[in-house]
PDB file of C-alpha atoms in Angstrom:
ATOM      1  CA  UNK U  28     126.341 -46.281 -39.709  1.00 66.00           C
ATOM      2  CA  UNK U  29     122.696 -46.550 -38.832  1.00 82.00           C
ATOM      3  CA  UNK U  30     122.940 -48.860 -35.829  1.00 89.00           C
ATOM      4  CA  UNK U  31     120.130 -49.480 -33.530  1.00 94.00           C
ATOM      5  CA  UNK U  32     120.518 -51.286 -30.072  1.00 95.00           C
ATOM      6  CA  UNK U  33     118.068 -52.821 -27.762  1.00 96.00           C
ATOM      7  CA  UNK U  34     118.433 -53.552 -24.102  1.00 97.00           C
ATOM      8  CA  UNK U  35     118.018 -56.237 -22.614  1.00 97.00           C
ATOM      9  CA  UNK U  36     118.530 -58.807 -25.328  1.00 95.00           C
ATOM     10  CA  UNK U  37     116.584 -61.339 -23.095  1.00 96.00           C
ATOM     11  CA  UNK U  38     114.327 -60.984 -20.046  1.00 97.00           C
ATOM     12  CA  UNK U  39     112.511 -63.485 -17.785  1.00 97.00           C
ATOM     13  CA  UNK U  40     109.901 -62.036 -15.463  1.00 96.00           C
ATOM     14  CA  UNK U  41     107.043 -63.105 -13.316  1.00 96.00           C
ATOM     15  CA  UNK U  42     103.566 -62.807 -14.285  1.00 97.00           C
ATOM     16  CA  UNK U  43     102.245 -59.440 -12.959  1.00 96.00           C
ATOM     17  CA  UNK U  44     105.400 -57.591 -13.032  1.00 97.00           C
ATOM     18  CA  UNK U  45     106.498 -54.812 -15.418  1.00 97.00           C
ATOM     19  CA  UNK U  46     109.279 -54.953 -17.882  1.00 97.00           C
ATOM     20  CA  UNK U  47     110.940 -52.061 -19.793  1.00 97.00           C
ATOM     21  CA  UNK U  48     112.788 -52.426 -22.995  1.00 97.00           C
ATOM     22  CA  UNK U  49     115.024 -49.696 -24.416  1.00 97.00           C
ATOM     23  CA  UNK U  50     115.665 -49.062 -28.057  1.00 96.00           C
ATOM     24  CA  UNK U  51     118.536 -46.660 -28.963  1.00 95.00           C
ATOM     25  CA  UNK U  52     119.695 -45.173 -32.278  1.00 92.00           C
ATOM     26  CA  UNK U  53     123.375 -45.031 -31.674  1.00 92.00           C
ATOM     27  CA  UNK U  54     124.656 -42.959 -34.615  1.00 87.00           C
ATOM     28  CA  UNK U  55     121.792 -41.057 -35.934  1.00 87.00           C
ATOM     29  CA  UNK U  56     118.717 -39.086 -34.550  1.00 87.00           C
ATOM     30  CA  UNK U  57     115.430 -40.582 -35.050  1.00 87.00           C
ATOM     31  CA  UNK U  58     112.309 -38.503 -34.546  1.00 82.00           C
ATOM     32  CA  UNK U  59     110.273 -41.709 -35.194  1.00 89.00           C
ATOM     33  CA  UNK U  60     110.755 -45.234 -33.854  1.00 93.00           C
ATOM     34  CA  UNK U  61     108.721 -48.199 -34.231  1.00 94.00           C
ATOM     35  CA  UNK U  62     107.749 -51.331 -32.052  1.00 96.00           C
ATOM     36  CA  UNK U  63     107.119 -54.585 -33.418  1.00 95.00           C
ATOM     37  CA  UNK U  64     106.145 -57.953 -32.180  1.00 95.00           C
ATOM     38  CA  UNK U  65     107.252 -61.138 -33.723  1.00 91.00           C
ATOM     39  CA  UNK U  66     105.763 -64.571 -32.942  1.00 86.00           C
ATOM     40  CA  UNK U  67     107.699 -67.756 -33.683  1.00 82.00           C
ATOM     41  CA  UNK U  68     108.045 -68.397 -37.451  1.00 79.00           C
ATOM     42  CA  UNK U  69     105.966 -65.378 -38.301  1.00 84.00           C
ATOM     43  CA  UNK U  70     106.270 -61.868 -39.708  1.00 87.00           C
ATOM     44  CA  UNK U  71     106.700 -58.727 -37.821  1.00 90.00           C
ATOM     45  CA  UNK U  72     103.413 -56.939 -36.467  1.00 91.00           C
ATOM     46  CA  UNK U  73     103.729 -53.387 -35.965  1.00 92.00           C
ATOM     47  CA  UNK U  74     102.416 -52.364 -32.408  1.00 95.00           C
ATOM     48  CA  UNK U  75     102.950 -48.696 -32.258  1.00 94.00           C
ATOM     49  CA  UNK U  76     104.826 -45.611 -33.873  1.00 92.00           C
ATOM     50  CA  UNK U  77     106.729 -43.714 -31.220  1.00 89.00           C
ATOM     51  CA  UNK U  78     107.270 -39.962 -32.018  1.00 86.00           C
ATOM     52  CA  UNK U  79     109.656 -37.954 -30.144  1.00 85.00           C
ATOM     53  CA  UNK U  80     107.969 -35.442 -27.772  1.00 83.00           C
ATOM     54  CA  UNK U  81     104.513 -36.700 -28.458  1.00 85.00           C
ATOM     55  CA  UNK U  82     102.310 -39.546 -27.660  1.00 88.00           C
ATOM     56  CA  UNK U  83     102.641 -42.786 -29.466  1.00 91.00           C
ATOM     57  CA  UNK U  84     100.200 -44.084 -32.107  1.00 92.00           C
ATOM     58  CA  UNK U  85      99.052 -47.507 -31.530  1.00 94.00           C
ATOM     59  CA  UNK U  86      97.889 -49.988 -34.261  1.00 92.00           C
ATOM     60  CA  UNK U  87      94.372 -51.352 -33.979  1.00 92.00           C
ATOM     61  CA  UNK U  88      94.043 -53.995 -31.232  1.00 93.00           C
ATOM     62  CA  UNK U  89      97.132 -53.118 -29.435  1.00 95.00           C
ATOM     63  CA  UNK U  90      96.418 -52.086 -25.714  1.00 94.00           C
ATOM     64  CA  UNK U  91      97.924 -48.695 -25.093  1.00 93.00           C
ATOM     65  CA  UNK U  92      97.595 -49.133 -21.320  1.00 95.00           C
ATOM     66  CA  UNK U  93      99.495 -52.453 -21.480  1.00 96.00           C
ATOM     67  CA  UNK U  94     102.247 -51.429 -23.799  1.00 97.00           C
ATOM     68  CA  UNK U  95     103.560 -47.957 -22.543  1.00 96.00           C
ATOM     69  CA  UNK U  96     105.648 -46.146 -25.027  1.00 94.00           C
ATOM     70  CA  UNK U  97     107.865 -43.118 -24.237  1.00 91.00           C
ATOM     71  CA  UNK U  98     110.191 -41.437 -26.635  1.00 89.00           C
ATOM     72  CA  UNK U  99     112.107 -39.018 -24.444  1.00 84.00           C
ATOM     73  CA  UNK U 100     114.864 -38.097 -26.960  1.00 89.00           C
ATOM     74  CA  UNK U 101     115.790 -38.221 -30.393  1.00 89.00           C
ATOM     75  CA  UNK U 102     117.885 -41.338 -29.665  1.00 92.00           C
ATOM     76  CA  UNK U 103     115.852 -43.253 -27.232  1.00 94.00           C
ATOM     77  CA  UNK U 104     112.433 -44.987 -27.078  1.00 94.00           C
ATOM     78  CA  UNK U 105     111.215 -47.340 -24.357  1.00 96.00           C
ATOM     79  CA  UNK U 106     108.466 -49.914 -24.396  1.00 97.00           C
ATOM     80  CA  UNK U 107     107.098 -51.041 -20.928  1.00 97.00           C
ATOM     81  CA  UNK U 108     105.077 -54.180 -20.790  1.00 97.00           C
ATOM     82  CA  UNK U 109     102.777 -53.572 -17.690  1.00 97.00           C
ATOM     83  CA  UNK U 110     101.414 -56.390 -15.628  1.00 96.00           C
ATOM     84  CA  UNK U 111     103.047 -58.910 -17.857  1.00 96.00           C
ATOM     85  CA  UNK U 112     101.195 -62.176 -18.566  1.00 96.00           C
ATOM     86  CA  UNK U 113     102.370 -65.405 -20.280  1.00 96.00           C
ATOM     87  CA  UNK U 114     100.642 -64.482 -23.371  1.00 95.00           C
ATOM     88  CA  UNK U 115     102.899 -61.375 -23.628  1.00 96.00           C
ATOM     89  CA  UNK U 116     106.001 -63.628 -24.114  1.00 96.00           C
ATOM     90  CA  UNK U 117     107.178 -62.822 -27.616  1.00 95.00           C
ATOM     91  CA  UNK U 118     110.170 -61.288 -29.508  1.00 95.00           C
ATOM     92  CA  UNK U 119     110.087 -57.495 -29.477  1.00 96.00           C
ATOM     93  CA  UNK U 120     111.922 -55.610 -32.164  1.00 95.00           C
ATOM     94  CA  UNK U 121     112.268 -51.874 -32.518  1.00 96.00           C
ATOM     95  CA  UNK U 122     113.306 -49.808 -35.487  1.00 94.00           C
ATOM     96  CA  UNK U 123     114.284 -46.324 -35.957  1.00 92.00           C
ATOM     97  CA  UNK U 124     113.497 -44.146 -38.986  1.00 87.00           C
ATOM     98  CA  UNK U 125     116.302 -42.410 -40.791  1.00 81.00           C
ATOM     99  CA  UNK U 126     115.272 -39.811 -43.130  1.00 71.00           C
ATOM    100  CA  UNK U 127     117.713 -37.923 -45.510  1.00 63.00           C
ATOM    101  CA  UNK U 128     115.462 -35.511 -47.202  1.00 54.00           C
ATOM    102  CA  UNK U 129     118.056 -34.185 -49.586  1.00 50.00           C
ATOM    103  CA  UNK U 130     118.762 -37.749 -50.639  1.00 46.00           C
ATOM    104  CA  UNK U 131     115.194 -38.596 -50.355  1.00 49.00           C
ATOM    105  CA  UNK U 132     115.485 -41.766 -48.657  1.00 61.00           C
ATOM    106  CA  UNK U 133     113.590 -43.025 -45.811  1.00 73.00           C
ATOM    107  CA  UNK U 134     114.661 -46.282 -44.126  1.00 83.00           C
ATOM    108  CA  UNK U 135     113.988 -48.279 -41.012  1.00 87.00           C
ATOM    109  CA  UNK U 136     116.883 -49.731 -39.219  1.00 90.00           C
ATOM    110  CA  UNK U 137     116.109 -52.505 -36.772  1.00 93.00           C
ATOM    111  CA  UNK U 138     117.447 -53.398 -33.374  1.00 95.00           C
ATOM    112  CA  UNK U 139     118.590 -56.855 -32.518  1.00 94.00           C
ATOM    113  CA  UNK U 140     115.355 -57.556 -30.535  1.00 94.00           C
ATOM    114  CA  UNK U 141     114.330 -58.650 -27.081  1.00 96.00           C
ATOM    115  CA  UNK U 142     113.143 -61.892 -26.167  1.00 95.00           C
ATOM    116  CA  UNK U 143     110.479 -61.655 -23.378  1.00 97.00           C
ATOM    117  CA  UNK U 144     109.360 -64.612 -21.249  1.00 96.00           C
ATOM    118  CA  UNK U 145     106.846 -64.316 -18.803  1.00 97.00           C
ATOM    119  CA  UNK U 146     106.517 -67.090 -16.220  1.00 96.00           C
TER     120      UNK U 146
ATOM    121  CA  UNK I   9      95.876 -50.732 -48.237  1.00 76.00           C
ATOM    122  CA  UNK I  10      99.380 -51.829 -48.893  1.00 83.00           C
ATOM    123  CA  UNK I  11     100.276 -55.377 -48.887  1.00 90.00           C
ATOM    124  CA  UNK I  12     103.224 -57.823 -49.593  1.00 94.00           C
ATOM    125  CA  UNK I  13     103.042 -61.339 -50.712  1.00 96.00           C
ATOM    126  CA  UNK I  14     106.080 -63.686 -50.546  1.00 96.00           C
ATOM    127  CA  UNK I  15     104.755 -66.943 -52.207  1.00 96.00           C
ATOM    128  CA  UNK I  16     107.460 -69.140 -51.158  1.00 95.00           C
ATOM    129  CA  UNK I  17     107.435 -70.012 -47.446  1.00 95.00           C
ATOM    130  CA  UNK I  18     110.537 -72.085 -47.594  1.00 97.00           C
ATOM    131  CA  UNK I  19     113.345 -72.543 -50.149  1.00 97.00           C
ATOM    132  CA  UNK I  20     116.224 -74.909 -50.218  1.00 97.00           C
ATOM    133  CA  UNK I  21     119.222 -74.495 -52.449  1.00 97.00           C
ATOM    134  CA  UNK I  22     122.614 -75.934 -52.728  1.00 97.00           C
ATOM    135  CA  UNK I  23     125.697 -73.844 -51.982  1.00 97.00           C
ATOM    136  CA  UNK I  24     126.932 -72.283 -55.130  1.00 97.00           C
ATOM    137  CA  UNK I  25     123.516 -72.287 -56.836  1.00 98.00           C
ATOM    138  CA  UNK I  26     121.580 -69.294 -57.854  1.00 97.00           C
ATOM    139  CA  UNK I  27     118.774 -67.792 -55.783  1.00 97.00           C
ATOM    140  CA  UNK I  28     115.518 -65.972 -56.626  1.00 98.00           C
ATOM    141  CA  UNK I  29     113.129 -65.079 -53.817  1.00 98.00           C
ATOM    142  CA  UNK I  30     109.798 -63.700 -54.964  1.00 98.00           C
ATOM    143  CA  UNK I  31     107.955 -60.702 -53.738  1.00 98.00           C
ATOM    144  CA  UNK I  32     104.804 -59.012 -55.012  1.00 97.00           C
ATOM    145  CA  UNK I  33     103.215 -55.886 -53.518  1.00 94.00           C
ATOM    146  CA  UNK I  34     100.009 -53.836 -53.669  1.00 91.00           C
ATOM    147  CA  UNK I  35     100.565 -50.153 -53.100  1.00 85.00           C
ATOM    148  CA  UNK I  36      98.526 -47.186 -54.233  1.00 76.00           C
ATOM    149  CA  UNK I  37     101.346 -45.054 -55.398  1.00 77.00           C
ATOM    150  CA  UNK I  38     105.124 -45.304 -56.098  1.00 76.00           C
ATOM    151  CA  UNK I  39     106.349 -47.666 -53.378  1.00 84.00           C
ATOM    152  CA  UNK I  40     109.446 -47.783 -51.354  1.00 89.00           C
ATOM    153  CA  UNK I  41     110.651 -51.279 -51.422  1.00 93.00           C
ATOM    154  CA  UNK I  42     112.926 -53.129 -49.041  1.00 94.00           C
ATOM    155  CA  UNK I  43     114.511 -56.582 -48.500  1.00 97.00           C
ATOM    156  CA  UNK I  44     115.600 -57.478 -44.926  1.00 96.00           C
ATOM    157  CA  UNK I  45     117.243 -60.752 -43.690  1.00 96.00           C
ATOM    158  CA  UNK I  46     116.738 -62.056 -40.179  1.00 94.00           C
ATOM    159  CA  UNK I  47     119.162 -64.804 -38.694  1.00 92.00           C
ATOM    160  CA  UNK I  48     117.582 -66.848 -35.921  1.00 87.00           C
ATOM    161  CA  UNK I  49     116.962 -64.814 -32.766  1.00 85.00           C
ATOM    162  CA  UNK I  50     118.237 -61.697 -34.446  1.00 86.00           C
ATOM    163  CA  UNK I  51     116.803 -58.492 -35.418  1.00 88.00           C
ATOM    164  CA  UNK I  52     116.438 -57.570 -39.234  1.00 91.00           C
ATOM    165  CA  UNK I  53     119.320 -56.383 -41.328  1.00 93.00           C
ATOM    166  CA  UNK I  54     118.752 -54.211 -44.455  1.00 92.00           C
ATOM    167  CA  UNK I  55     119.962 -55.894 -47.665  1.00 96.00           C
ATOM    168  CA  UNK I  56     118.845 -53.377 -50.113  1.00 94.00           C
ATOM    169  CA  UNK I  57     116.144 -50.705 -51.072  1.00 91.00           C
ATOM    170  CA  UNK I  58     114.471 -49.120 -53.860  1.00 91.00           C
ATOM    171  CA  UNK I  59     113.147 -45.622 -53.999  1.00 85.00           C
ATOM    172  CA  UNK I  60     113.371 -44.449 -57.530  1.00 83.00           C
ATOM    173  CA  UNK I  61     115.695 -44.472 -60.402  1.00 86.00           C
ATOM    174  CA  UNK I  62     117.422 -47.642 -61.695  1.00 89.00           C
ATOM    175  CA  UNK I  63     115.205 -50.559 -61.201  1.00 92.00           C
ATOM    176  CA  UNK I  64     117.983 -52.915 -60.665  1.00 96.00           C
ATOM    177  CA  UNK I  65     119.247 -52.122 -57.084  1.00 95.00           C
ATOM    178  CA  UNK I  66     122.429 -53.743 -55.596  1.00 96.00           C
ATOM    179  CA  UNK I  67     122.626 -54.534 -52.020  1.00 95.00           C
ATOM    180  CA  UNK I  68     125.098 -55.983 -49.435  1.00 94.00           C
ATOM    181  CA  UNK I  69     126.308 -59.568 -49.509  1.00 94.00           C
ATOM    182  CA  UNK I  70     126.086 -59.690 -53.229  1.00 96.00           C
ATOM    183  CA  UNK I  71     122.296 -59.457 -53.311  1.00 97.00           C
ATOM    184  CA  UNK I  72     120.345 -57.570 -55.967  1.00 98.00           C
ATOM    185  CA  UNK I  73     116.736 -56.940 -56.690  1.00 98.00           C
ATOM    186  CA  UNK I  74     114.747 -55.788 -59.539  1.00 97.00           C
ATOM    187  CA  UNK I  75     111.608 -53.599 -59.371  1.00 95.00           C
ATOM    188  CA  UNK I  76     109.081 -54.278 -62.187  1.00 95.00           C
ATOM    189  CA  UNK I  77     106.206 -52.036 -61.989  1.00 92.00           C
ATOM    190  CA  UNK I  78     104.119 -53.791 -64.638  1.00 92.00           C
ATOM    191  CA  UNK I  79     104.448 -56.970 -62.311  1.00 94.00           C
ATOM    192  CA  UNK I  80     104.204 -55.318 -59.087  1.00 94.00           C
ATOM    193  CA  UNK I  81     107.230 -57.385 -58.180  1.00 96.00           C
ATOM    194  CA  UNK I  82     110.514 -56.980 -56.445  1.00 97.00           C
ATOM    195  CA  UNK I  83     112.397 -60.181 -56.581  1.00 98.00           C
ATOM    196  CA  UNK I  84     115.710 -60.690 -54.638  1.00 98.00           C
ATOM    197  CA  UNK I  85     118.400 -62.560 -56.408  1.00 98.00           C
ATOM    198  CA  UNK I  86     121.838 -63.705 -55.752  1.00 98.00           C
ATOM    199  CA  UNK I  87     124.198 -65.428 -58.378  1.00 97.00           C
ATOM    200  CA  UNK I  88     125.809 -67.845 -55.984  1.00 97.00           C
ATOM    201  CA  UNK I  89     124.572 -68.729 -52.557  1.00 98.00           C
ATOM    202  CA  UNK I  90     126.869 -69.104 -49.572  1.00 96.00           C
ATOM    203  CA  UNK I  91     126.005 -71.344 -46.571  1.00 96.00           C
ATOM    204  CA  UNK I  92     125.990 -68.257 -44.330  1.00 95.00           C
ATOM    205  CA  UNK I  93     123.161 -66.846 -46.441  1.00 97.00           C
ATOM    206  CA  UNK I  94     120.754 -69.298 -44.707  1.00 97.00           C
ATOM    207  CA  UNK I  95     118.258 -67.165 -42.852  1.00 96.00           C
ATOM    208  CA  UNK I  96     114.705 -65.718 -43.064  1.00 95.00           C
ATOM    209  CA  UNK I  97     114.146 -63.114 -45.680  1.00 97.00           C
ATOM    210  CA  UNK I  98     111.364 -60.469 -45.405  1.00 96.00           C
ATOM    211  CA  UNK I  99     110.142 -58.100 -48.306  1.00 97.00           C
ATOM    212  CA  UNK I 100     108.492 -54.907 -47.070  1.00 94.00           C
ATOM    213  CA  UNK I 101     106.684 -52.002 -48.822  1.00 91.00           C
ATOM    214  CA  UNK I 102     106.303 -48.415 -47.489  1.00 84.00           C
ATOM    215  CA  UNK I 103     105.689 -44.935 -48.649  1.00 69.00           C
ATOM    216  CA  UNK I 104     106.643 -41.462 -47.986  1.00 59.00           C
ATOM    217  CA  UNK I 105     105.241 -38.903 -45.494  1.00 57.00           C
ATOM    218  CA  UNK I 106     102.221 -38.955 -43.211  1.00 55.00           C
ATOM    219  CA  UNK I 107     101.353 -42.430 -42.133  1.00 55.00           C
ATOM    220  CA  UNK I 108     102.665 -43.992 -45.298  1.00 54.00           C
ATOM    221  CA  UNK I 109     106.120 -44.513 -44.070  1.00 72.00           C
ATOM    222  CA  UNK I 110     104.953 -47.436 -42.078  1.00 82.00           C
ATOM    223  CA  UNK I 111     106.309 -50.713 -43.464  1.00 88.00           C
ATOM    224  CA  UNK I 112     104.097 -53.745 -44.420  1.00 90.00           C
ATOM    225  CA  UNK I 113     105.963 -56.926 -44.394  1.00 93.00           C
ATOM    226  CA  UNK I 114     105.571 -60.096 -46.288  1.00 94.00           C
ATOM    227  CA  UNK I 115     105.381 -63.343 -44.222  1.00 93.00           C
ATOM    228  CA  UNK I 116     108.985 -64.175 -44.999  1.00 95.00           C
ATOM    229  CA  UNK I 117     110.834 -66.866 -46.787  1.00 96.00           C
ATOM    230  CA  UNK I 118     113.085 -69.105 -44.902  1.00 96.00           C
ATOM    231  CA  UNK I 119     116.164 -70.112 -47.023  1.00 97.00           C
ATOM    232  CA  UNK I 120     117.995 -73.442 -46.287  1.00 97.00           C
ATOM    233  CA  UNK I 121     121.408 -73.862 -47.927  1.00 97.00           C
ATOM    234  CA  UNK I 122     122.658 -77.328 -48.602  1.00 95.00           C
ATOM    235  CA  UNK I 123     126.260 -78.098 -48.419  1.00 91.00           C
TER     236      UNK I 123
END
């Protein structure tokens, strides 16, 4: 259980184009999903928190107009990188929050990541 | 503010040897603590987590971790390392409710396993 998928796994695009990345929780509902960015040999940097049915909350320094997030359902969040530039090239990872209030656990399960290369 | 320190950037062990990866955290209340593992080009896989109760938690792949509140530590251990354990390991801390459920990650420890 607790499987999260991402699509696509790799994408190459030209500078100035937009790219959409999907994050799905396959076997549980997630009211909250997270988007991270990871640079080579570095840790994960939280970009934004995506809440189903409401606007995403962006971390300081993250351009909300560049990184559009939509959380249309309890199992799907999308990240759209608009007008992509080479400096946006990175590894993007999503996670979905699984809450079990009776068991009082709160865990993030991660997708396999998407490698974005902007030429 | 919450923070996580993983003092060791890179550790090399021989296959079959024991392993301990260090993690120290800073958090204002009782923390939720996690260890994740990442293979090259992959996402993160949850190894184990601590929320409350027994301070020694068992995880997948033979890993365990011990929560020591007095030392603000949550070190990951494995008695006998396998070559397939070579990967990057991340310790993370988070909380409950509100904005506290955000995870803060350490910088990671890269584990190399020699045959």
